[in-house]
Short mmCIF file of C-alpha atoms in Angstrom, two decimals:
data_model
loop_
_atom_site.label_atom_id
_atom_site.label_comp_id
_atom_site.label_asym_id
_atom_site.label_seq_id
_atom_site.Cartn_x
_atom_site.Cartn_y
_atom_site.Cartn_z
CA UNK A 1 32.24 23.01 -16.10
CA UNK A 2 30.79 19.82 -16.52
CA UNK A 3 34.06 17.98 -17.51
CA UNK A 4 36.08 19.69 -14.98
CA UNK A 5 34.10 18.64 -12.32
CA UNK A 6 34.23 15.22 -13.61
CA UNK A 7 37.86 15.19 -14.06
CA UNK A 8 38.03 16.23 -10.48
CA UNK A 9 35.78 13.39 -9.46
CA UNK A 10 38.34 10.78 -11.56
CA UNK A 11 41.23 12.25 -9.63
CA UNK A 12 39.48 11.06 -6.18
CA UNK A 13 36.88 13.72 -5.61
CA UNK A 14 34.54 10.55 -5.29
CA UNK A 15 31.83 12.91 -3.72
CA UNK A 16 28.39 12.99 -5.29
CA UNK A 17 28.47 16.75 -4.21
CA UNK A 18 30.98 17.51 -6.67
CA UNK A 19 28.30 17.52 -9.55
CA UNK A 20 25.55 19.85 -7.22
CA UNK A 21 27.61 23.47 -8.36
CA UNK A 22 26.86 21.81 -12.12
CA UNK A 23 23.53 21.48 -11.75
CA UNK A 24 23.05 24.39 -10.40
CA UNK A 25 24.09 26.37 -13.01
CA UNK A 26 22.06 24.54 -15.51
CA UNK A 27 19.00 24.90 -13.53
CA UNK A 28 19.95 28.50 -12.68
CA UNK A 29 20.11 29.03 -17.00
CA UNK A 30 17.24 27.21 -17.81
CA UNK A 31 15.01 28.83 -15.43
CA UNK A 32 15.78 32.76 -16.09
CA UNK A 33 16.18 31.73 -20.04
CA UNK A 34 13.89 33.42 -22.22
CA UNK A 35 15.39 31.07 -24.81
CA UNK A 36 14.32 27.44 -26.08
CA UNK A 37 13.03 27.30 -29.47
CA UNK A 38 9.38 25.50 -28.05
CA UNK A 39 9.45 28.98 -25.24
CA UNK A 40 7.23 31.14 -26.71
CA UNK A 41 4.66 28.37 -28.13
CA UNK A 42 4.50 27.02 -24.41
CA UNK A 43 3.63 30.17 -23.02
CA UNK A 44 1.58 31.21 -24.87
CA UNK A 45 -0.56 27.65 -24.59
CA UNK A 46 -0.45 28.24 -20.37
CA UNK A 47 -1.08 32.09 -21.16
CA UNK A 48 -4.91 30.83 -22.65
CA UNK A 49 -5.55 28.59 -19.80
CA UNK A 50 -4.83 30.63 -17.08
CA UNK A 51 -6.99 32.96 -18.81
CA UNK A 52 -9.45 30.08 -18.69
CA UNK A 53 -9.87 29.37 -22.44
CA UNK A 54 -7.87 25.67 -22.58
CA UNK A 55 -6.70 25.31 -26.02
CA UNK A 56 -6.81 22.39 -28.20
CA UNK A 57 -3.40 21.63 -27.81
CA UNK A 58 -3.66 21.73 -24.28
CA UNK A 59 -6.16 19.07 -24.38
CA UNK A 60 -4.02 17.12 -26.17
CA UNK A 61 -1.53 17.43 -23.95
CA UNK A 62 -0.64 14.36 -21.52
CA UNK A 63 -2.70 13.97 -18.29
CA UNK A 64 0.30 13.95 -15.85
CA UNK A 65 2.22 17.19 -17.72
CA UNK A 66 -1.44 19.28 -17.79
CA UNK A 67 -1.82 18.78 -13.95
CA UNK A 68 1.75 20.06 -13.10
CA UNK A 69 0.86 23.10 -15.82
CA UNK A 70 -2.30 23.27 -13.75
CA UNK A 71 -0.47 23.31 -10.18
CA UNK A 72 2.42 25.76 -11.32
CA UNK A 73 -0.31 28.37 -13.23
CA UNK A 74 -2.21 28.39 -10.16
CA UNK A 75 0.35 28.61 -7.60
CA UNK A 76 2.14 31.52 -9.78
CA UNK A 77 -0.36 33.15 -11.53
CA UNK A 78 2.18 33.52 -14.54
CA UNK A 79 2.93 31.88 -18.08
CA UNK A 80 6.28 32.99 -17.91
CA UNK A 81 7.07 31.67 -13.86
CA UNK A 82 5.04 28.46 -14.52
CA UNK A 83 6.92 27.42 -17.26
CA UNK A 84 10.10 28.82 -15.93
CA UNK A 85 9.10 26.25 -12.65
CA UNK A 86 8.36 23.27 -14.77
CA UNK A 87 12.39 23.99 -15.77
CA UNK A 88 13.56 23.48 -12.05
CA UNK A 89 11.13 20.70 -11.56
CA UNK A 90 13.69 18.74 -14.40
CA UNK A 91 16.67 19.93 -12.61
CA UNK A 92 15.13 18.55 -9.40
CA UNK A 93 14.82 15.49 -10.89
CA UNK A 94 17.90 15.13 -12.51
CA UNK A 95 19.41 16.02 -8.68
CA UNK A 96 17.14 13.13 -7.37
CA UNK A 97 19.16 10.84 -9.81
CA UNK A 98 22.73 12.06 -8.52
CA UNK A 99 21.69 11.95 -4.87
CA UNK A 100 20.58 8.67 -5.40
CA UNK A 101 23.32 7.30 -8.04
CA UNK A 102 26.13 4.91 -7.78
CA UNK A 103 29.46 5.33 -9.44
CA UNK A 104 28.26 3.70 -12.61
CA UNK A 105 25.23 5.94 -12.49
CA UNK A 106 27.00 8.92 -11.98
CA UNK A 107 29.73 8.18 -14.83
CA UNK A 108 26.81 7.96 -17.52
CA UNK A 109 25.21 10.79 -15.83
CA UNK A 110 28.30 13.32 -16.42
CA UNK A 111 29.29 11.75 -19.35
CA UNK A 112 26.46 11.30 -21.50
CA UNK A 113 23.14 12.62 -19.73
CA UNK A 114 23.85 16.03 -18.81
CA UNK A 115 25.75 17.12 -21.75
CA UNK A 116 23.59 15.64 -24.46
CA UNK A 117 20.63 16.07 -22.65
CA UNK A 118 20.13 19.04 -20.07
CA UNK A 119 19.74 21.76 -22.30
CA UNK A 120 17.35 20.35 -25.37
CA UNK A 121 15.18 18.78 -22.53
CA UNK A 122 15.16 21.14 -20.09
CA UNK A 123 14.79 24.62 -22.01
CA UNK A 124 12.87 23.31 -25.23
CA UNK A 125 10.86 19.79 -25.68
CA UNK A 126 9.68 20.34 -21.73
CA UNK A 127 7.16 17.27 -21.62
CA UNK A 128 9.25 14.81 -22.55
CA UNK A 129 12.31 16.41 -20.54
CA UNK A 130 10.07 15.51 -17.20
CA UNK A 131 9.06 11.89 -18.86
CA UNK A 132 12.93 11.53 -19.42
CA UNK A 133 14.39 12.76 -16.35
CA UNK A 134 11.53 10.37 -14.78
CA UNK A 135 12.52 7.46 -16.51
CA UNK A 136 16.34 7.90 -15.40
CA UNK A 137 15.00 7.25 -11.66
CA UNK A 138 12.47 4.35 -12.77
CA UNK A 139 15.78 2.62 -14.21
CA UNK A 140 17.93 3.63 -10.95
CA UNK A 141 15.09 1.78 -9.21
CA UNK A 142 15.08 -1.01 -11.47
CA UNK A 143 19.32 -1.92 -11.11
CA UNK A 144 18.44 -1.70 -7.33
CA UNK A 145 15.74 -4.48 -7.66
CA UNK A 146 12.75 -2.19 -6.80
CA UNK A 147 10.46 -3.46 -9.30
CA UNK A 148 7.48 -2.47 -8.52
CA UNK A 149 8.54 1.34 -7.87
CA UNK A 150 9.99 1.29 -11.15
CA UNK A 151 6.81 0.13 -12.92
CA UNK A 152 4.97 2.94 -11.02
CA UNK A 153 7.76 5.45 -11.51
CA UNK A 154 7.51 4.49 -15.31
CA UNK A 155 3.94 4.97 -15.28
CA UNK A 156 4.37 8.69 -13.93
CA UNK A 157 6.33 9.45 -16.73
CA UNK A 158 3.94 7.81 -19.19
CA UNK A 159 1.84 10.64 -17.99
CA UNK A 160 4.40 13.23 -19.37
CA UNK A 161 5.29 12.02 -22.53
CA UNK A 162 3.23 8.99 -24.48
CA UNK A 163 6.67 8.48 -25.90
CA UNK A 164 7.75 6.80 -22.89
CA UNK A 165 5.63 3.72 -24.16
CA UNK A 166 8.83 2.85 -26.50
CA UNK A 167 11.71 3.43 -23.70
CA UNK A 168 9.85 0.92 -21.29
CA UNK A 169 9.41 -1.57 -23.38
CA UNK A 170 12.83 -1.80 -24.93
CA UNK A 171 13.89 -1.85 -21.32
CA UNK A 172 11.84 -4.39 -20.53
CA UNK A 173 12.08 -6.70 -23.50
CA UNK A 174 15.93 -6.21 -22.39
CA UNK A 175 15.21 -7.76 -19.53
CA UNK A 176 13.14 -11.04 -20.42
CA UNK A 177 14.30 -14.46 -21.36
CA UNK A 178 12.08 -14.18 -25.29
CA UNK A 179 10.28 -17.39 -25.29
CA UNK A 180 9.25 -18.02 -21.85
CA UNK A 181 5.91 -18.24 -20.57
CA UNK A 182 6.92 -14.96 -18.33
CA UNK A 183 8.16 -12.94 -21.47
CA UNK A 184 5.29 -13.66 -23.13
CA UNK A 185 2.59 -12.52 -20.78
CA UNK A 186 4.63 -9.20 -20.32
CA UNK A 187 5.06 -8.75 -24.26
CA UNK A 188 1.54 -8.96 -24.35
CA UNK A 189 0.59 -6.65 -21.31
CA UNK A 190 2.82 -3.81 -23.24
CA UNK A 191 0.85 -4.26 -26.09
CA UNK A 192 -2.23 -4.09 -24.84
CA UNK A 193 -1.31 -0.83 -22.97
CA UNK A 194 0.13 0.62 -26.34
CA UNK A 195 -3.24 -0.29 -27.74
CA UNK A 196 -4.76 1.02 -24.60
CA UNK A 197 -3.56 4.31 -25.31
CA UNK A 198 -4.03 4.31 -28.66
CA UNK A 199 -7.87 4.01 -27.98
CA UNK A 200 -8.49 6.25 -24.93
CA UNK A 201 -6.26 9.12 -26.80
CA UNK A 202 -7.71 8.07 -30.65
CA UNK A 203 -7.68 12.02 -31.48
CA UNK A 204 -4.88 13.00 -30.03
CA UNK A 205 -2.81 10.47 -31.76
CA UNK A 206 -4.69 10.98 -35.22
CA UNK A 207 -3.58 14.91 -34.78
CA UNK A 208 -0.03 14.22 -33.66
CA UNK A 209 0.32 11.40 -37.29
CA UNK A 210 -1.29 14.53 -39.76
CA UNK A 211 0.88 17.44 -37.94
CA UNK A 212 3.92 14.73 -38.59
CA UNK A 213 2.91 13.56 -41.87
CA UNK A 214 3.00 17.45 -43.17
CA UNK A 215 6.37 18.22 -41.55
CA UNK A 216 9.40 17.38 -42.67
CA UNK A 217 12.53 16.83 -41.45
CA UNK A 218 15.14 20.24 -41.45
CA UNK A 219 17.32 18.33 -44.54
CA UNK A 220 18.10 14.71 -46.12
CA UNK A 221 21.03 14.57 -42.74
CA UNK A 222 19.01 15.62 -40.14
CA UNK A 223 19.50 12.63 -37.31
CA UNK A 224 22.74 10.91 -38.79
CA UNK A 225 24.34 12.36 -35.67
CA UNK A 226 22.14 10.97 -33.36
CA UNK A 227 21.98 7.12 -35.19
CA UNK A 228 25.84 7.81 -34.81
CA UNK A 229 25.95 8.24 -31.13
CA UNK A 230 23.91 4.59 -30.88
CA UNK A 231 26.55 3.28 -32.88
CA UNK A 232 29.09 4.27 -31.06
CA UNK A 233 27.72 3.43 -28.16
CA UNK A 234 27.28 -0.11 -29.65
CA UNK A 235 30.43 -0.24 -30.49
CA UNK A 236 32.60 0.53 -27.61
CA UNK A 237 30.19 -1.95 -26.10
CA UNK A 238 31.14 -4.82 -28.29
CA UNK A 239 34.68 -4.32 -27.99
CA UNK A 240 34.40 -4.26 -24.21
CA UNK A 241 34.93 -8.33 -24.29
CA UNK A 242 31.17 -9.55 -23.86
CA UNK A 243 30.18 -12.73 -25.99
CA UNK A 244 28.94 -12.22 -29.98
CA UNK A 245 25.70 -13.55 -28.30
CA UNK A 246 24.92 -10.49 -26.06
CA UNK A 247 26.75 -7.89 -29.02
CA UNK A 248 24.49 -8.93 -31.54
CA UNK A 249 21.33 -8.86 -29.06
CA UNK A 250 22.36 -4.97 -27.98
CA UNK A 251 22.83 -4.61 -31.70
CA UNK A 252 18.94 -5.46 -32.29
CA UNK A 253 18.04 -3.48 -29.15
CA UNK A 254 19.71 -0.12 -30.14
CA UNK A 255 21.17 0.18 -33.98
CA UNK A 256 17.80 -1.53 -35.44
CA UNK A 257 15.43 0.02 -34.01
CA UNK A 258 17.69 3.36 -34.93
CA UNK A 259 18.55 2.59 -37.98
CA UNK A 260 14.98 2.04 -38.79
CA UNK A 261 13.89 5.53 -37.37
CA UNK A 262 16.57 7.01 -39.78
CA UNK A 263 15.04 6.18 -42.47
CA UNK A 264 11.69 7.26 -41.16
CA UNK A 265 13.57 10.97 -40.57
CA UNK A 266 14.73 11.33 -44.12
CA UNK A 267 10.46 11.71 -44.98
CA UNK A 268 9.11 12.80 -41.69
CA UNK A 269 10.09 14.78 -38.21
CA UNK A 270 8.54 11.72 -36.23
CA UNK A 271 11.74 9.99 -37.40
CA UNK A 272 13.90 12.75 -35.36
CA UNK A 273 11.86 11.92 -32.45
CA UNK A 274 12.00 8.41 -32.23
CA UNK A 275 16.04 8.77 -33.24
CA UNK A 276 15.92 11.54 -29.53
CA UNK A 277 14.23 8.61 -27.96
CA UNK A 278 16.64 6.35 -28.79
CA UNK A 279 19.50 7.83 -28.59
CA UNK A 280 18.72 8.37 -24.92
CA UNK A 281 17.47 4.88 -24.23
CA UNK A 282 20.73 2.74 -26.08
CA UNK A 283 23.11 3.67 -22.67
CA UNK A 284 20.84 2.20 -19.98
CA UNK A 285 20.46 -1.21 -22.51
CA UNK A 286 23.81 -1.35 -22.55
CA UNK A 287 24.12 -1.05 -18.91
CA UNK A 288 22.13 -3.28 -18.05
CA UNK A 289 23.64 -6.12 -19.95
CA UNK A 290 26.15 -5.56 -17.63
CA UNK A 291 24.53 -5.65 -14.53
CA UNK A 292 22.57 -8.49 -15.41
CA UNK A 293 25.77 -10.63 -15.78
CA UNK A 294 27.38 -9.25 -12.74
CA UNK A 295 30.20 -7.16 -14.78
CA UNK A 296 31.51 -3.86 -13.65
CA UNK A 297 31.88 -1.83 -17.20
CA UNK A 298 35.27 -1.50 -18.62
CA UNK A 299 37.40 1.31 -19.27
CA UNK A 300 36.81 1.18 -23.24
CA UNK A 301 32.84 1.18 -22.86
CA UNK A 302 33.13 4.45 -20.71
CA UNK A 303 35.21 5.69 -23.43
CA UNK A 304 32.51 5.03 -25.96
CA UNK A 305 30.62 6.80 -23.48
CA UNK A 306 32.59 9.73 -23.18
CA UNK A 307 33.58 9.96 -27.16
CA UNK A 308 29.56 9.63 -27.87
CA UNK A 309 28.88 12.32 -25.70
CA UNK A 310 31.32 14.26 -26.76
CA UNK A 311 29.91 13.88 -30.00
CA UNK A 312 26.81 14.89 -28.84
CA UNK A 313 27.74 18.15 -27.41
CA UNK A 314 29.31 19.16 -30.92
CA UNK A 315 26.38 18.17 -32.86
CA UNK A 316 23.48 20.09 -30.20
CA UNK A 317 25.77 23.15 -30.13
CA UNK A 318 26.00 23.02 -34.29
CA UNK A 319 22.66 22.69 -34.31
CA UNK A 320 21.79 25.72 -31.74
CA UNK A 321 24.25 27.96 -34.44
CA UNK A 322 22.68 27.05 -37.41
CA UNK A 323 19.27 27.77 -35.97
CA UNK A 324 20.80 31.13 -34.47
CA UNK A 325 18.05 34.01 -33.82
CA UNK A 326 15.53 31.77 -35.55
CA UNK A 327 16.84 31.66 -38.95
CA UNK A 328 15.90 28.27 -39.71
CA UNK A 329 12.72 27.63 -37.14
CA UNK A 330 11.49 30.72 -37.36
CA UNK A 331 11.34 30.55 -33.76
CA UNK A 332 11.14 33.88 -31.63
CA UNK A 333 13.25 32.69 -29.11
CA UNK A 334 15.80 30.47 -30.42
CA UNK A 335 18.52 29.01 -27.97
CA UNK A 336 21.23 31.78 -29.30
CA UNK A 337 21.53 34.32 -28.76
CA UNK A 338 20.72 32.98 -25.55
CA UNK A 339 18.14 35.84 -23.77
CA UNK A 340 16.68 35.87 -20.09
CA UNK A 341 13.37 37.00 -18.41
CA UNK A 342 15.47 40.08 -17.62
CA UNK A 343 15.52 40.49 -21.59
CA UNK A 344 11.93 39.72 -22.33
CA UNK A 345 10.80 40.23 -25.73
CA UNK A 346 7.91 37.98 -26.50
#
């Protein structure tokens, strides 16, 4: 549906409203799911604090994501409807983005974002889904020269996902001229809020580097489709005609910092994170290069685009069969068969 719609839209459908009936559906799945291989571990975590015994996990869980929990356990008195709202509240987002977006916005949108990312993000790994989706609008602010509502934008979605510590900076190193006085300070500002966090959440962090230390990733190829979306995305960006100068600086800004994570995933799941993180990050780099030297994006970059997330589709939906009705997470509600609320077998 996704990639009719946007057909339609490069036939001359140029209507933002095109993409609403998508989104709609993919809010209208993830909400009545009773799918999403994190499902059952969530509710069962909002389950104990509505019943007013908070969990350690719960305290460990960002400040920002435990106050919407919070808010949506109190306003529906449910596990099931709270976490089935914190769903729509990503889809809302996500529609913030489109009614907001330009054309360039709403080309990576439909050809990379919603297909590679809606379902993993919005039905499974829920925190950082909001910290992503969050991000996507601090970045829309930033091509628009809103600054400051980016940086507070930003640090909203800090409060969802920790994560988000990596995406901003890598967006904003992307942004600075390295060696001025100006780069400098803000290199060190990011570092001191890394350390910052580091501090205030000491335990949290401690917990999160055991739990990854002891889990493994799935098998010795688990990620080598995601560092192969960067690279294609690199690619298709350095045969779009920009100078070796700003190809090999996208090159250290996306395919480094992946590669490096690979190798991290081949001994430990935080690898497979990082690889997520970047994987959703290397696009709006790219981007930007563009904007910043007053280029519209040519034809064979939104080709990379399109290939990468076509790419991605494959590789989430082999990845939802080979983990069908749990067999390889164990999971009680794996993403196929795909179940409802109406279907609810906890």
């Amino acid at each position: 549906m996704n990639y009719l719609v946007l057909a339609l839209w490069y036939l001359g459908a140029r209507n933002r409203v095109v993409f609403f009936p998508v989104l709609f559906v993919i809010g209208g799945i993830i909400f009545v799911r009773y799918s999403g291989t994190d499902t059952f571990m969530y509710e069962l975590t909002l389950r104990s604090v509505l019943e007013g015994d908070a969990s350690a996990l719960i305290e460990g869980w960002e400040p920002g994501f435990v106050f919407l929990a919070k808010l949506l356990l109190s306003l529906t008195g449910s596990e099931v409807l709270a976490l089935r709202a914190i769903g729509l509240v990503f889809t809302l987002l996500l529609l913030a983005f489109v009614l907001r977006a330009d054309k360039t916005e709403l080309r990576l949108f439909a050809l990379y974002i919603l297909p590679v990312f809606a379902y993993q993000y919005g039905m499974n790994a829920v925190r950082a889904g909001l910290a992503l989706a969050t991000v996507l609008l601090a970045w829309q602010a930033m091509r628009r020269g809103k600054i400051l509502e980016a940086l507070l934008i930003t640090m909203l979605a800090i409060t969802f996902h920790y994560s988000m510590v990596l995406v901003a900076a890598l967006i904003v190193i992307s942004e600075l001229k390295l060696g001025t006085r100006r780069s400098i300070v803000i290199i060190f500002v990011l570092a001191l809020t890394a350390i910052f966090l580091v501090v205030l959440r000491y335990e949290y962090f401690e917990a999160k580097i055991s739990l990854y230390r002891s889990y493994a990733s799935p098998s010795l190829v688990s990620g080598l489709s995601r560092l192969g979306l960067v690279v294609l995305l690199w690619l298709y960006f350095a045969l779009s005609g920009v100078s070796a100068k700003r190809s090999f600086f996208g090159f250290l800004l996306t395919v480094v910092p992946s590669v490096s994570f690979q190798a991290l995933a081949f001994s430990s799941y935080a690898g497979l994170r990082l690889l997520e993180l970047m994987t959703f990050v290397s696009p709006l780099l790219l981007l930007r290069d563009f904007d910043r030297h007053g280029e519209e994006p040519r034809s064979i970059f939104w080709l990379g685009v399109f290939v990468a997330g076509l790419v991605g589709v494959l590789a989430t939906y082999r990845n939802f069969l080979t983990d069908y009705d749990g067999r390889m997470t164990g999971t009680l509600t794996p993403f196929l068969p795909y179940r409802t609320i109406f279907d609810y077998r906890p």
